[in-house]
Amino acid sequence: MSVETWTYLIVGITFAAYIYIGYASRVRETAGFYVAGRGVPAIANGAATAADWMSAASFISMAGLISSMGYDGAVYLMGWTGGYVLLALLLAPYLRKYGKYTVPDFIGDRYYSHTARAVAAIATIFISLTYVAGQMRGVGIVFSRFLQVDIATGVIIGVAVVAFFAVLGGMKGITWTQVAQYSVLIIAYLIPAIAIANVLTGNPIPQLAFTFSDLVSRLNQIQVDLGFTEYTKPFQGKPMIDILAITLALMVGTAGLPHVIIRFYTVPDVRSARYSAGWALLFIALLYTTAPALAAFARYNLISTLNGKTLEEVRQIEWVAKWEKTKLLAFVDKDGDGKVTIAPGRAFTLKGGRPDFNTPDEKSKNEVHLDNDIIVLSTPEVARLAPFVIALVAAGGLAAALSTAAGLLLAMSSAISHDIYYRIFRPNATEAQRLLAGRIVILLAVILAGYFGVNPPGFVAQVVAFAFGLAAASLFPAILLGIFDKRMNREGAIAGILVGLIFTAVMIGMMRAPQIFGAPAPVIPNLFGISAEGVGVIGMILNFIVAYVVSRATPPPPEHIQHLVEEIRVPRGAGQAAEH
Amino acid sequence: MEKATEYWKANTSLIRNLLLIWALVSYVFGILLVEPLNGIRLGGVPLGFWFAQQGSIYVFVVLIFYYAWRMDQLDRHYGVHE
């Protein structure tokens, strides 16, 4: 069977499974819709959280990004895993004890203020929206690359599948499809990685092959020979201060992302919340410790396969010919010697952030353009795996995109239908009305996400920094102080959130002015060496300081709030807390 | 009430110790001291690089499970388990 037939078959089977699971876990009450009836076992919630968390970008692009960044790629590896330690130790157990359904629920109740609730709800919607558009785009791209379906059709198919299980099953449907999606994506990621580790080093376990073979030393040597710096040499792309700030911003941002936090409301008790954070990180770590190995293997393999060969020779390699057609791989013979040269710098000049294949970049001797996505996508062919593995990678990319999209859509729609509609405007709404509102809003959100997937606003890729920066500067400090500082009051928390949000938004806006507003140059390139991706850390620190100072200058929170804080600090009674 | 305060103190000091390890493996070994540590090799890779791209993640996983396990003991000791 051809790769294409296999892809239709495997994608078809997995989609049918997601739809079946969504149908089997359809719900009739709001607790099922928002928090899966709090009946999800710790290990299943761990798998669902891992799928929720790992997006199309983690699956398809991250290894390629690390491959081109070398050591500096560690910001993503540590940043997107270390946040789970903060989540498990500082937030998840207490939020689970508190009960309820959403992040704005906690912030609104703890700070006895609808203003705080509304600000948290708006932050949730904004953070989730910037993120979800990219997922739908990812779905379209996988369809177009593997099945030659156009991007719009691919997005519509993806939207229809997500809409089905999210509208019908709410959190419960999403949870169990995410468990299935995790299984698909991790198998699809590991098989090619194991195969290429085995081919290049003779050791099939990527993490061990990466650490104990001499492949990384050989890669360092090749890089030096070609005029690059060593692959493992730190701070080549970013200064140390920026690496520190980005890593911290990503960690804290991860812990403050609403769609991740709400997953911990779905487990039966506080103990399960702690363990499921552990399971989640274990499942994530399987992919996140494989990615840097894959990055180094693929880079070594691509350089040693392509460099110095004649163009005719490399074009006879099957996967080179295939990926050259998709423009993920492109050649230009700058010096006219008929041979491929790999060197630092760009093969082509950039136009609007994309390479312009008609204008070679004459400042560099480099003759090969490698898109980051090719590292993961081409590995099965490079390692000469059977066509069904290539099909599996397509299904894995789709699983990663759909599971993340579903989680984000639920977080976004619960902020609208639960926090804004029910808690603020219609506190007398009946159970049936609330459930209907939830379903309508999630359907609208899916359609909106689909629209953005087909017509991506140009700034989306540039403002992912926003999602993490804003979560780090607004939600994380407010939740943390709400648990650990009994004296924190309404005035302090709201002032802190506003200062953190506004500062971070303004800073990212100024640093990314060309991408967001089309300005000719950034207003300021960085703050003390910290770039847009890391500036949320400064916003977070300002939030903490302002919240502390303002809260100490204003009256303490009322008696019943102080009692609530004491209450959430002990695990006993989490089952009952869920009832009201 | 006395007991609840003691339980909270035990919990927060456990959290503090674990977060110190969290910061040590990532920010100190993986970033601040990466250059001197790269002078040492683990298998085929420089040690600082290994902490940044592998080791810190393993430690994170262990920290969370250790915390969950220790809190099980504390919960039972102070009688606040479910």
Short mmCIF file of N, CA and C in Angstrom, two decimals, chain A residues 458-459 462-463 466 505-523:
data_model
loop_
_atom_site.label_atom_id
_atom_site.label_comp_id
_atom_site.label_asym_id
_atom_site.label_seq_id
_atom_site.Cartn_x
_atom_site.Cartn_y
_atom_site.Cartn_z
N GLY A 458 -1.90 37.48 10.67
CA GLY A 458 -0.46 37.42 10.49
C GLY A 458 0.33 37.38 11.79
N PHE A 459 -0.26 37.98 12.85
CA PHE A 459 0.54 38.13 14.07
C PHE A 459 0.54 36.89 14.96
N GLN A 462 3.67 35.26 16.07
CA GLN A 462 4.55 36.18 16.80
C GLN A 462 4.09 36.40 18.24
N VAL A 463 2.82 36.14 18.53
CA VAL A 463 2.33 36.52 19.86
C VAL A 463 2.12 35.33 20.79
N PHE A 466 3.00 36.15 24.00
CA PHE A 466 1.95 36.79 24.78
C PHE A 466 1.29 35.80 25.76
N ALA A 505 2.11 43.39 28.35
CA ALA A 505 1.52 43.62 27.03
C ALA A 505 2.23 44.77 26.31
N VAL A 506 2.49 45.85 27.04
CA VAL A 506 3.16 47.01 26.43
C VAL A 506 4.58 46.64 25.98
N MET A 507 5.29 45.91 26.84
CA MET A 507 6.67 45.53 26.52
C MET A 507 6.71 44.64 25.27
N ILE A 508 5.84 43.60 25.24
CA ILE A 508 5.85 42.70 24.08
C ILE A 508 5.44 43.48 22.84
N GLY A 509 4.46 44.38 23.00
CA GLY A 509 4.03 45.20 21.87
C GLY A 509 5.18 46.03 21.30
N MET A 510 6.00 46.61 22.20
CA MET A 510 7.11 47.45 21.74
C MET A 510 8.21 46.61 21.11
N MET A 511 8.50 45.44 21.72
CA MET A 511 9.60 44.62 21.20
C MET A 511 9.22 43.92 19.90
N ARG A 512 7.92 43.64 19.73
CA ARG A 512 7.47 42.94 18.51
C ARG A 512 6.69 43.89 17.59
N ALA A 513 6.95 45.19 17.71
CA ALA A 513 6.22 46.18 16.92
C ALA A 513 6.20 45.87 15.42
N PRO A 514 7.33 45.44 14.82
CA PRO A 514 7.29 45.16 13.38
C PRO A 514 6.29 44.06 13.03
N GLN A 515 6.25 42.98 13.84
CA GLN A 515 5.38 41.85 13.51
C GLN A 515 3.92 42.16 13.83
N ILE A 516 3.68 42.88 14.94
CA ILE A 516 2.29 43.09 15.38
C ILE A 516 1.66 44.30 14.70
N PHE A 517 2.38 45.41 14.66
CA PHE A 517 1.80 46.64 14.11
C PHE A 517 2.38 47.02 12.76
N GLY A 518 3.31 46.22 12.25
CA GLY A 518 3.92 46.56 10.97
C GLY A 518 4.88 47.74 11.04
N ALA A 519 5.39 48.06 12.24
CA ALA A 519 6.34 49.16 12.37
C ALA A 519 7.67 48.78 11.71
N PRO A 520 8.45 49.79 11.28
CA PRO A 520 9.72 49.47 10.62
C PRO A 520 10.74 48.81 11.55
N ALA A 521 10.71 49.15 12.86
CA ALA A 521 11.69 48.56 13.78
C ALA A 521 11.05 48.47 15.17
N PRO A 522 11.57 47.57 16.02
CA PRO A 522 11.05 47.51 17.39
C PRO A 522 11.26 48.84 18.10
N VAL A 523 10.32 49.22 18.98
CA VAL A 523 10.48 50.45 19.75
C VAL A 523 11.68 50.32 20.68
#
